[in-house]
Structure formats: C-alpha cells, structure tokens
PDB file of C-alpha atoms in Angstrom:
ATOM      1  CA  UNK A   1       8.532   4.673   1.000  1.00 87.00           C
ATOM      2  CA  UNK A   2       8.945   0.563   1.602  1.00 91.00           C
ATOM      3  CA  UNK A   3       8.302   1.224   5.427  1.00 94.00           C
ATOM      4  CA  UNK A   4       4.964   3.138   4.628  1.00 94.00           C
ATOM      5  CA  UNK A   5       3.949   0.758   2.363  1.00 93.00           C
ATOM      6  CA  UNK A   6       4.707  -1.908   4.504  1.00 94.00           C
ATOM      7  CA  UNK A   7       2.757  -0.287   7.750  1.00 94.00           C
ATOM      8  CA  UNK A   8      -0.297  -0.082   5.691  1.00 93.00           C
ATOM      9  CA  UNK A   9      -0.433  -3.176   4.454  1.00 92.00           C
ATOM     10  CA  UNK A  10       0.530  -4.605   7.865  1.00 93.00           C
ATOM     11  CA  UNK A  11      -2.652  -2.407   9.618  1.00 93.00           C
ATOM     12  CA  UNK A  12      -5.092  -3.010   6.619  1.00 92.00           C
ATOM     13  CA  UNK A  13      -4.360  -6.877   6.955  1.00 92.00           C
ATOM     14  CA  UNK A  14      -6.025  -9.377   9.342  1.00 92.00           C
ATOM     15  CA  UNK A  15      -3.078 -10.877  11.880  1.00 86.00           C
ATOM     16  CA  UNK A  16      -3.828 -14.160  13.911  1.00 89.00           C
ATOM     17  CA  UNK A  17      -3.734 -11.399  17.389  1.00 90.00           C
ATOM     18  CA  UNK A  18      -5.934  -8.752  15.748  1.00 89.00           C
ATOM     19  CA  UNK A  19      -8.824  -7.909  12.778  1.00 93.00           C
ATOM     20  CA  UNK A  20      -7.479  -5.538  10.286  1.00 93.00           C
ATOM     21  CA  UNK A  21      -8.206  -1.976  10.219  1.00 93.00           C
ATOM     22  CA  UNK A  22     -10.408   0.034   7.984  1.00 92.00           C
ATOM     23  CA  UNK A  23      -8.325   1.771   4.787  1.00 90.00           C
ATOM     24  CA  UNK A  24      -9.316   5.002   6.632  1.00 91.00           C
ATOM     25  CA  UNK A  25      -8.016   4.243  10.520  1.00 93.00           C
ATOM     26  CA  UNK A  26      -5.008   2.978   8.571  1.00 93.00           C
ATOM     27  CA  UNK A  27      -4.488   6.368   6.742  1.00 93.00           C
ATOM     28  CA  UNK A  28      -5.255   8.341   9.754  1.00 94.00           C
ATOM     29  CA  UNK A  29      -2.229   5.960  11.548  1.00 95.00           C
ATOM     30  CA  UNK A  30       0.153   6.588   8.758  1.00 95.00           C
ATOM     31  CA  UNK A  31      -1.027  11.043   8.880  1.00 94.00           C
ATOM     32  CA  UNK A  32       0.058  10.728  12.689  1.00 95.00           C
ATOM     33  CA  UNK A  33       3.380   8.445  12.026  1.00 94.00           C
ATOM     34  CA  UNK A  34       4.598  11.546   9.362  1.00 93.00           C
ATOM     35  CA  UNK A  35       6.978  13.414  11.296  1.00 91.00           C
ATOM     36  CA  UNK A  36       7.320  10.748  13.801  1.00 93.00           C
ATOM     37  CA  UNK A  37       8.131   7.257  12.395  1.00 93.00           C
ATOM     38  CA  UNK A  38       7.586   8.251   8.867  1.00 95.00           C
ATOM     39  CA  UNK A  39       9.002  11.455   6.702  1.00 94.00           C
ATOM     40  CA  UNK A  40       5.545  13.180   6.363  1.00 94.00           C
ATOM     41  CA  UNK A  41       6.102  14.044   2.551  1.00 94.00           C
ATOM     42  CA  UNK A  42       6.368  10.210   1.804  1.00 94.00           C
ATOM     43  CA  UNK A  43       2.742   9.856   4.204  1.00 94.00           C
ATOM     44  CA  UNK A  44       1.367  12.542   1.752  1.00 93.00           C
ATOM     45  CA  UNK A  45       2.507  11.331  -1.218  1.00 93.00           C
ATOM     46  CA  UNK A  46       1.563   7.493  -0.581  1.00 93.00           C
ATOM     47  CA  UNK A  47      -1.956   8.928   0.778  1.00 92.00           C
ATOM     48  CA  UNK A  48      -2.433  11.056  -2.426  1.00 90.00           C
ATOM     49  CA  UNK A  49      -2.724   7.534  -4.120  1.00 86.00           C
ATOM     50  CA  UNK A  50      -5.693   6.913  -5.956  1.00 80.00           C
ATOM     51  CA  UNK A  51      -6.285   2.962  -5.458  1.00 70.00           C
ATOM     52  CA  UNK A  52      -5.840   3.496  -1.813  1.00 63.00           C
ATOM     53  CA  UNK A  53      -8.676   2.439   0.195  1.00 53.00           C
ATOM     54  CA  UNK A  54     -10.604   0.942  -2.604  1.00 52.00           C
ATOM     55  CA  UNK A  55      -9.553  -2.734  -3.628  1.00 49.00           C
ATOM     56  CA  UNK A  56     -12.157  -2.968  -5.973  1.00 43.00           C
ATOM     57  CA  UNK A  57     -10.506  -0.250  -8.350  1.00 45.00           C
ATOM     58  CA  UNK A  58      -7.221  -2.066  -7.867  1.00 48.00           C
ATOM     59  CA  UNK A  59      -6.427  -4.001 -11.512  1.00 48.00           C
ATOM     60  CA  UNK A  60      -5.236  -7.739 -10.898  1.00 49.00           C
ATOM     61  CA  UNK A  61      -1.355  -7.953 -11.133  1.00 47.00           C
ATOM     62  CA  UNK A  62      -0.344 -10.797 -13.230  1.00 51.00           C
ATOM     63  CA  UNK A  63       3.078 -12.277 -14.104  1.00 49.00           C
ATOM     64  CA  UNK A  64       3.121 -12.741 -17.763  1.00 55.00           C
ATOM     65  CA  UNK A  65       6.467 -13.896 -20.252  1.00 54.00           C
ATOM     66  CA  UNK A  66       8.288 -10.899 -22.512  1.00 54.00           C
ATOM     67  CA  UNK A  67       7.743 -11.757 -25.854  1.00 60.00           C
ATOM     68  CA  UNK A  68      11.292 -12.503 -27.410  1.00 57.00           C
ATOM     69  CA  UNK A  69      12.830 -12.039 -23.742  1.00 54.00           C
ATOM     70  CA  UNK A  70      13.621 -14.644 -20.946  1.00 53.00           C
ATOM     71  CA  UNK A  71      11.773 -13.716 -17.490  1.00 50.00           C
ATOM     72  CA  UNK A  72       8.767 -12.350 -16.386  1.00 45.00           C
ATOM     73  CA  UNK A  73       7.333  -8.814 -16.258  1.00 47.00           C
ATOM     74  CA  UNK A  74       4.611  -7.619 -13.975  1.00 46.00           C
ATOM     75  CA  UNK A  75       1.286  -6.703 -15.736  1.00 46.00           C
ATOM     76  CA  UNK A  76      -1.854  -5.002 -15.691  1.00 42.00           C
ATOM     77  CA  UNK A  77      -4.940  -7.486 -16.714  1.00 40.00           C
TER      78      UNK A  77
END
C-alpha cells in the first residue's frame, strides 16, 4: 500500500526534471501499474479513496499534545 502511495505522490508532485501530473494521469498510471508493479486490489482500493484528486476536500493534518499523555497525535482541524 506504502509503494502506491508513494508513486502517487511522487507523479502528482513537481520534481526539479519534470511538472507534476494531473490527479487523473496519475490514477490512470497507478490502473496500468496493478498487475504489473502494483497488486491491482491495493490500485483499486487506494483509487476508491474519496480525497483523491481533490486537495481542497483534504482537512489540514495537525500535530496536537494528548491531554494527560506525553507525545503527539495526528489530528483532523
């Protein structure tokens, strides 16, 4: 699941050699990579995602203390 992840993240981010890609050439990458690179159920699964391809529905992630508890926890603003 890390590797699929990673790939879209990698293809949906500017490098210094290349522009990024649109959330939708990325997807169509990752739909051609199941069975090849990628186990296609893990493709489907990460594609079925429903903040994928719009970062504007994504919520912030923030770091924020447990109350009572040493160390951070990730939350949802």
């Amino acid at each position: 699941m890390f590797s699929v992840v990673d790939m879209y993240d990698t293809l949906t981010s500017a490098q210094p050699d290349q522009p990024a890609w649109t959330p939708e050439a990325a997807s169509e990458e990752l739909r051609v990579q199941g069975g090849r690179q990628f186990d296609p159920q893990v493709v489907q699964a990460f594609l079925t995602l429903p903040f994928l391809g719009s970062a504007r529905s994504n919520p912030p992630v923030t770091l924020r203390p447990r109350p009572g508890r040493a160390g951070v926890i990730m939350g949802i603003r």
